[in-house]
mmCIF file of C-alpha atoms in Angstrom:
data_model
loop_
_atom_site.group_PDB
_atom_site.id
_atom_site.type_symbol
_atom_site.label_atom_id
_atom_site.label_comp_id
_atom_site.label_asym_id
_atom_site.label_seq_id
_atom_site.Cartn_x
_atom_site.Cartn_y
_atom_site.Cartn_z
ATOM 1 C CA MET L 1 -32.602 133.065 41.607
ATOM 2 C CA GLU L 2 -29.640 135.445 41.684
ATOM 3 C CA GLU L 3 -27.808 133.345 39.107
ATOM 4 C CA SER L 4 -30.805 133.368 36.765
ATOM 5 C CA ILE L 5 -31.121 137.168 37.002
ATOM 6 C CA LYS L 6 -27.412 137.529 36.292
ATOM 7 C CA GLU L 7 -27.708 135.256 33.255
ATOM 8 C CA ILE L 8 -30.651 137.263 31.899
ATOM 9 C CA ILE L 9 -28.741 140.531 32.229
ATOM 10 C CA THR L 10 -25.529 139.225 30.725
ATOM 11 C CA GLN L 11 -27.393 137.704 27.773
ATOM 12 C CA ARG L 12 -28.536 141.196 26.737
ATOM 13 C CA GLN L 13 -25.015 142.210 25.799
ATOM 14 C CA PHE L 14 -24.629 144.091 22.538
ATOM 15 C CA LYS L 15 -22.208 143.170 19.774
ATOM 16 C CA ARG L 16 -19.507 144.895 17.729
ATOM 17 C CA THR L 17 -19.618 148.722 17.936
ATOM 18 C CA ALA L 18 -22.631 148.638 20.256
ATOM 19 C CA ALA L 19 -20.498 146.823 22.836
ATOM 20 C CA LEU L 20 -18.000 149.682 23.129
ATOM 21 C CA ASP L 21 -17.456 151.426 26.438
ATOM 22 C CA PRO L 22 -20.035 154.191 27.105
ATOM 23 C CA ARG L 23 -17.204 156.702 27.504
ATOM 24 C CA CYS L 24 -16.044 155.971 23.962
ATOM 25 C CA LYS L 25 -19.566 156.469 22.600
ATOM 26 C CA VAL L 26 -20.048 159.746 24.462
ATOM 27 C CA ALA L 27 -16.649 161.011 23.284
ATOM 28 C CA LEU L 28 -17.582 160.260 19.665
ATOM 29 C CA LEU L 29 -20.924 162.012 20.150
ATOM 30 C CA ILE L 30 -19.221 165.173 21.416
ATOM 31 C CA LEU L 31 -16.691 165.114 18.567
ATOM 32 C CA ILE L 32 -19.425 164.609 15.970
ATOM 33 C CA GLY L 33 -21.390 167.531 17.392
ATOM 34 C CA CYS L 34 -18.384 169.857 17.169
ATOM 35 C CA VAL L 35 -17.363 168.762 13.683
ATOM 36 C CA SER L 36 -20.924 168.851 12.321
ATOM 37 C CA TYR L 37 -21.244 172.459 13.484
ATOM 38 C CA PHE L 38 -18.043 173.591 11.732
ATOM 39 C CA LEU L 39 -18.455 171.694 8.450
ATOM 40 C CA ASN L 40 -19.574 173.856 5.547
ATOM 41 C CA GLY L 41 -19.247 171.600 2.510
ATOM 42 C CA GLU L 42 -22.226 169.478 1.496
ATOM 43 C CA ILE L 43 -20.076 166.551 0.357
ATOM 44 C CA CYS L 44 -18.073 166.471 3.600
ATOM 45 C CA SER L 45 -21.278 166.600 5.642
ATOM 46 C CA LEU L 46 -22.731 163.713 3.639
ATOM 47 C CA VAL L 47 -19.523 161.710 4.141
ATOM 48 C CA LEU L 48 -19.773 162.380 7.891
ATOM 49 C CA VAL L 49 -23.362 161.126 8.103
ATOM 50 C CA ALA L 50 -22.761 158.135 5.819
ATOM 51 C CA SER L 51 -19.614 157.058 7.692
ATOM 52 C CA PHE L 52 -21.197 157.113 11.121
ATOM 53 C CA ALA L 53 -24.376 155.545 9.728
ATOM 54 C CA LEU L 54 -22.168 152.616 8.721
ATOM 55 C CA PHE L 55 -20.588 152.687 12.179
ATOM 56 C CA ILE L 56 -24.042 152.485 13.761
ATOM 57 C CA ALA L 57 -25.250 149.801 11.347
ATOM 58 C CA VAL L 58 -22.416 147.534 12.455
ATOM 59 C CA GLY L 59 -23.649 147.755 16.048
ATOM 60 C CA ASN L 60 -27.338 146.782 16.256
ATOM 61 C CA GLY L 61 -28.616 149.869 14.435
ATOM 62 C CA THR L 62 -29.052 149.029 10.735
ATOM 63 C CA LYS L 63 -32.650 150.216 10.391
ATOM 64 C CA TRP L 64 -32.067 153.374 12.394
ATOM 65 C CA ALA L 65 -28.945 154.268 10.386
ATOM 66 C CA ALA L 66 -30.763 153.710 7.087
ATOM 67 C CA LYS L 67 -33.699 155.886 8.164
ATOM 68 C CA MET L 68 -31.475 158.761 9.275
ATOM 69 C CA LEU L 69 -29.317 158.571 6.151
ATOM 70 C CA ILE L 70 -32.372 158.686 3.870
ATOM 71 C CA PHE L 71 -33.839 161.523 5.941
ATOM 72 C CA TYR L 72 -30.578 163.486 5.634
ATOM 73 C CA ILE L 73 -30.422 163.014 1.852
ATOM 74 C CA VAL L 74 -34.062 164.125 1.420
ATOM 75 C CA ILE L 75 -33.597 167.245 3.575
ATOM 76 C CA ALA L 76 -30.336 168.106 1.805
ATOM 77 C CA TYR L 77 -32.042 167.735 -1.590
ATOM 78 C CA LEU L 78 -34.977 169.938 -0.546
ATOM 79 C CA ASN L 79 -32.608 172.502 0.913
ATOM 80 C CA ALA L 80 -30.693 172.585 -2.389
ATOM 81 C CA LEU L 81 -33.949 173.172 -4.305
ATOM 82 C CA LEU L 82 -34.636 176.237 -2.152
ATOM 83 C CA ARG L 83 -31.777 178.012 -3.935
ATOM 84 C CA TYR L 84 -33.974 178.249 -7.016
ATOM 85 C CA VAL L 85 -36.951 179.665 -5.098
ATOM 86 C CA SER L 86 -36.901 183.447 -4.672
ATOM 87 C CA ILE L 87 -39.411 184.335 -1.965
ATOM 88 C CA PRO L 88 -37.949 187.293 -0.013
ATOM 89 C CA VAL L 89 -38.458 186.200 3.603
ATOM 90 C CA LEU L 90 -39.714 182.621 3.412
ATOM 91 C CA SER L 91 -36.752 181.374 1.385
ATOM 92 C CA VAL L 92 -34.246 182.604 3.968
ATOM 93 C CA ILE L 93 -36.214 181.187 6.890
ATOM 94 C CA MET L 94 -36.619 177.764 5.256
ATOM 95 C CA SER L 95 -32.963 177.683 4.226
ATOM 96 C CA VAL L 96 -31.780 178.426 7.768
ATOM 97 C CA PHE L 97 -34.218 175.845 9.133
ATOM 98 C CA GLY L 98 -32.981 173.237 6.658
ATOM 99 C CA VAL L 99 -29.314 173.873 7.464
ATOM 100 C CA THR L 100 -30.074 173.604 11.184
ATOM 101 C CA ILE L 101 -31.746 170.226 10.674
ATOM 102 C CA LEU L 102 -28.790 168.998 8.604
ATOM 103 C CA LYS L 103 -26.405 169.992 11.403
ATOM 104 C CA LEU L 104 -28.499 168.164 14.002
ATOM 105 C CA VAL L 105 -29.070 164.925 12.065
ATOM 106 C CA PRO L 106 -25.660 163.302 12.819
ATOM 107 C CA ILE L 107 -25.936 164.333 16.483
ATOM 108 C CA ALA L 108 -29.462 162.901 16.821
ATOM 109 C CA MET L 109 -28.488 159.767 14.904
ATOM 110 C CA MET L 110 -25.548 159.036 17.200
ATOM 111 C CA GLY L 111 -27.291 160.155 20.403
ATOM 112 C CA ILE L 112 -30.398 158.009 20.004
ATOM 113 C CA TRP L 113 -28.253 155.026 19.014
ATOM 114 C CA ILE L 114 -26.279 155.459 22.244
ATOM 115 C CA LEU L 115 -29.534 155.502 24.206
ATOM 116 C CA ARG L 116 -30.621 152.248 22.580
ATOM 117 C CA THR L 117 -27.309 150.422 23.020
ATOM 118 C CA THR L 118 -26.205 151.534 26.486
ATOM 119 C CA HIS L 119 -27.432 150.188 29.808
ATOM 120 C CA MET L 120 -27.850 152.850 32.453
ATOM 121 C CA ASP L 121 -25.918 150.804 35.007
ATOM 122 C CA ASP L 122 -22.943 150.612 32.658
ATOM 123 C CA LEU L 123 -23.147 154.356 31.991
ATOM 124 C CA MET L 124 -23.253 155.117 35.712
ATOM 125 C CA VAL L 125 -20.197 152.960 36.375
ATOM 126 C CA ALA L 126 -18.300 154.493 33.443
ATOM 127 C CA LEU L 127 -19.035 158.055 34.567
ATOM 128 C CA GLN L 128 -18.021 157.264 38.136
ATOM 129 C CA ARG L 129 -14.723 155.808 36.955
ATOM 130 C CA MET L 130 -14.056 159.120 35.225
ATOM 131 C CA ARG L 131 -14.226 160.630 38.726
ATOM 132 C CA LEU L 132 -17.029 162.985 37.768
ATOM 133 C CA PRO L 133 -18.993 164.488 40.669
ATOM 134 C CA GLN L 134 -22.463 163.267 41.506
ATOM 135 C CA ALA L 135 -23.874 166.633 40.433
ATOM 136 C CA VAL L 136 -22.846 165.717 36.876
ATOM 137 C CA THR L 137 -23.421 161.969 36.738
ATOM 138 C CA ILE L 138 -26.913 161.893 38.277
ATOM 139 C CA PRO L 139 -28.473 164.483 35.892
ATOM 140 C CA LEU L 140 -26.890 162.727 32.895
ATOM 141 C CA VAL L 141 -28.174 159.304 33.909
ATOM 142 C CA VAL L 142 -31.641 160.681 34.684
ATOM 143 C CA MET L 143 -31.711 162.465 31.318
ATOM 144 C CA PHE L 144 -30.682 159.293 29.450
ATOM 145 C CA ARG L 145 -33.353 157.316 31.296
ATOM 146 C CA TYR L 146 -36.020 160.008 30.962
ATOM 147 C CA ILE L 147 -35.957 160.331 27.159
ATOM 148 C CA PRO L 148 -37.074 156.718 26.384
ATOM 149 C CA THR L 149 -39.691 156.979 29.134
ATOM 150 C CA LEU L 150 -41.065 160.165 27.577
ATOM 151 C CA ARG L 151 -41.275 158.405 24.231
ATOM 152 C CA ILE L 152 -43.271 155.556 25.773
ATOM 153 C CA GLU L 153 -45.666 158.020 27.416
ATOM 154 C CA TYR L 154 -46.249 159.769 24.089
ATOM 155 C CA ARG L 155 -47.110 156.433 22.455
ATOM 156 C CA MET L 156 -49.578 155.663 25.241
ATOM 157 C CA ILE L 157 -51.275 159.030 24.692
ATOM 158 C CA ARG L 158 -51.469 158.346 20.956
ATOM 159 C CA ASN L 159 -53.030 154.932 21.614
ATOM 160 C CA THR L 160 -55.586 156.497 23.952
ATOM 161 C CA MET L 161 -56.488 159.048 21.290
ATOM 162 C CA ASP L 162 -56.957 156.282 18.708
ATOM 163 C CA ILE L 163 -59.269 154.388 21.075
ATOM 164 C CA ARG L 164 -61.403 157.518 21.498
ATOM 165 C CA GLY L 165 -61.489 158.124 17.742
ATOM 166 C CA ILE L 166 -59.242 161.208 17.787
ATOM 167 C CA SER L 167 -56.632 160.979 15.039
ATOM 168 C CA ASP L 168 -53.257 162.679 15.457
ATOM 169 C CA THR L 169 -51.504 163.607 12.231
ATOM 170 C CA VAL L 170 -48.865 166.172 11.331
ATOM 171 C CA TRP L 171 -51.399 168.134 9.269
ATOM 172 C CA LYS L 172 -53.811 168.368 12.197
ATOM 173 C CA GLN L 173 -51.011 169.423 14.526
ATOM 174 C CA ILE L 174 -50.245 172.319 12.163
ATOM 175 C CA THR L 175 -53.821 173.334 11.329
ATOM 176 C CA HIS L 176 -55.247 172.815 14.851
ATOM 177 C CA PRO L 177 -52.523 173.817 17.330
ATOM 178 C CA LEU L 178 -54.987 174.364 20.195
ATOM 179 C CA SER L 179 -56.337 170.835 19.840
ATOM 180 C CA THR L 180 -52.769 169.529 19.839
ATOM 181 C CA ILE L 181 -52.094 171.344 23.105
ATOM 182 C CA GLU L 182 -55.301 170.009 24.631
ATOM 183 C CA TYR L 183 -55.007 166.383 23.523
ATOM 184 C CA ILE L 184 -51.222 165.836 23.580
ATOM 185 C CA LEU L 185 -49.136 168.468 25.339
ATOM 186 C CA ILE L 186 -51.214 168.835 28.508
ATOM 187 C CA PRO L 187 -51.503 165.062 29.188
ATOM 188 C CA LEU L 188 -47.813 164.684 28.334
ATOM 189 C CA LEU L 189 -46.844 167.407 30.809
ATOM 190 C CA MET L 190 -48.951 165.806 33.525
ATOM 191 C CA ARG L 191 -47.323 162.436 32.879
ATOM 192 C CA CYS L 192 -43.893 164.081 32.921
ATOM 193 C CA LEU L 193 -44.507 165.326 36.455
ATOM 194 C CA LYS L 194 -45.497 161.845 37.629
ATOM 195 C CA VAL L 195 -42.596 160.182 35.812
ATOM 196 C CA THR L 196 -40.189 162.624 37.461
ATOM 197 C CA ASP L 197 -41.399 161.563 40.911
ATOM 198 C CA GLU L 198 -41.212 157.889 39.921
ATOM 199 C CA LEU L 199 -37.646 158.245 38.645
ATOM 200 C CA ALA L 200 -36.612 160.086 41.803
ATOM 201 C CA ALA L 201 -38.078 157.331 43.978
ATOM 202 C CA SER L 202 -36.445 154.639 41.836
ATOM 203 C CA GLY L 203 -33.060 156.350 42.067
ATOM 204 C CA THR L 204 -33.358 156.659 45.834
ATOM 205 C CA THR L 205 -34.229 152.971 46.311
ATOM 206 C CA ARG L 206 -31.313 151.942 44.084
ATOM 207 C CA GLY L 207 -28.848 154.066 46.028
ATOM 208 C CA LEU L 208 -28.164 156.515 43.207
ATOM 209 C CA GLU L 209 -26.809 159.135 45.605
ATOM 210 C CA LEU L 210 -24.296 156.837 47.316
ATOM 211 C CA GLU L 211 -20.645 157.774 46.941
ATOM 212 C CA GLU L 212 -19.307 154.199 47.120
ATOM 213 C CA ARG L 213 -17.666 152.529 44.132
ATOM 214 C CA ARG L 214 -20.186 150.923 41.794
ATOM 215 C CA TYR L 215 -19.964 147.662 39.889
ATOM 216 C CA ALA L 216 -21.797 146.302 36.861
ATOM 217 C CA LEU L 217 -22.529 142.774 35.711
ATOM 218 C CA ASN L 218 -21.388 143.637 32.199
ATOM 219 C CA PRO L 219 -17.654 144.344 31.779
ATOM 220 C CA VAL L 220 -17.049 148.111 31.707
ATOM 221 C CA HIS L 221 -13.453 148.946 30.834
ATOM 222 C CA PHE L 222 -11.624 151.144 28.337
ATOM 223 C CA SER L 223 -9.619 148.554 26.415
ATOM 224 C CA TRP L 224 -7.444 148.788 23.310
ATOM 225 C CA LYS L 225 -10.560 148.608 21.115
ATOM 226 C CA GLU L 226 -11.940 151.805 22.615
ATOM 227 C CA TYR L 227 -8.570 153.540 22.250
ATOM 228 C CA MET L 228 -8.330 152.447 18.620
ATOM 229 C CA VAL L 229 -11.903 153.512 17.767
ATOM 230 C CA THR L 230 -11.424 156.883 19.476
ATOM 231 C CA ALA L 231 -8.124 157.503 17.701
ATOM 232 C CA LEU L 232 -9.586 156.540 14.317
ATOM 233 C CA GLY L 233 -12.626 158.721 14.955
ATOM 234 C CA ILE L 234 -10.469 161.730 15.824
ATOM 235 C CA ALA L 235 -8.268 161.177 12.757
ATOM 236 C CA PHE L 236 -11.291 160.794 10.470
ATOM 237 C CA LEU L 237 -13.061 163.895 11.792
ATOM 238 C CA ALA L 238 -9.859 165.940 11.668
ATOM 239 C CA GLY L 239 -9.366 164.834 8.053
ATOM 240 C CA LEU L 240 -12.903 165.940 7.170
ATOM 241 C CA LEU L 241 -12.294 169.357 8.683
ATOM 242 C CA PHE L 242 -9.010 169.650 6.818
ATOM 243 C CA LEU L 243 -10.637 168.757 3.489
ATOM 244 C CA ASP L 244 -13.536 171.087 4.163
ATOM 245 C CA TYR L 245 -11.410 174.144 4.939
ATOM 246 C CA THR L 246 -8.834 173.674 2.163
ATOM 247 C CA SER L 247 -8.986 173.540 -1.591
ATOM 248 C CA ILE L 248 -7.873 169.885 -1.591
ATOM 249 C CA GLY L 249 -11.392 168.704 -0.900
ATOM 250 C CA GLU L 250 -12.783 170.707 -3.825
ATOM 251 C CA LEU L 251 -10.140 169.313 -6.203
ATOM 252 C CA ILE L 252 -10.901 165.749 -5.152
ATOM 253 C CA ILE L 253 -14.635 166.300 -5.590
ATOM 254 C CA TRP L 254 -14.251 167.828 -9.050
ATOM 255 C CA ARG L 255 -11.982 164.999 -10.234
ATOM 256 C CA VAL L 256 -14.446 162.379 -9.028
#
C-alpha cells in the first residue's frame, strides 16, 4: 500500500520549467514583481510578459500563458486608446486603473502558475531548507493552499446559484451590487471561516508545527539548472531595466 501511494505521488511530477525548485520559482516571482513595477516603456513591458509567458508555456502552462498574454495585449491596447479620450476625471481614473492592471499581469501570471505547478510538501521542504522560521513558512504554505481552495468554493457557490436559477454575470455584479453581496460574498465568507478551521486541523494532524527536518517524496534540491535559470532571469531582467532607462532601447525600437 505504501509503495502504491509513493508511486502515485511520484508520477505527478512536472516537466521542464515546472519541475524547477520552488525556491527558484519564488525568486523569479519576486524579481518579476520588482521589475514590472519599475518598467515604464510599453515595449519593454510587453517583452517581459511575452518572455515569461514562453517560460510558463514550456512548463505545463501553455493555455494559461496564452490567456494572460492576450489579456495583457487587450488591456494595453485599450489603455492606449484612452489617450485620445478627453474626459476630465474619468480618463485619469481609467488610465491609472489600466496601468495598475498592466503592472499586475506578469505577477499574477507567474504566481498562479507557481500555485498550479508546486506541491505544498515540496514548498514546505524548500522553505525549511532556507532556514526560515516557522512564523514565515506556515503562513506562506497556508496562503498557497488557501487560494485554490477559495477558488473551488466560489465555483461551488456559482453551481448552486445555477441550480436555483440565479445567474451570475459581470453585468449583474455591477448593476446589482447588493444581490452580489447576498448571493456570493456572504456565502463565500461563511465558507472561508469553515475552510480556515479545516486547514488548521489538517495542518495540526500533519505535524505542520513540528521543528524536525522534513522530507519529500519528490527530489527537492537547488541544482545547476536552478542556478542557471536564476542567473539568466536576473541578467534578462537587468537588461530590460537598462534598456528601459536609457536611450538605447528607444533607438532599437525605432530602427525595428
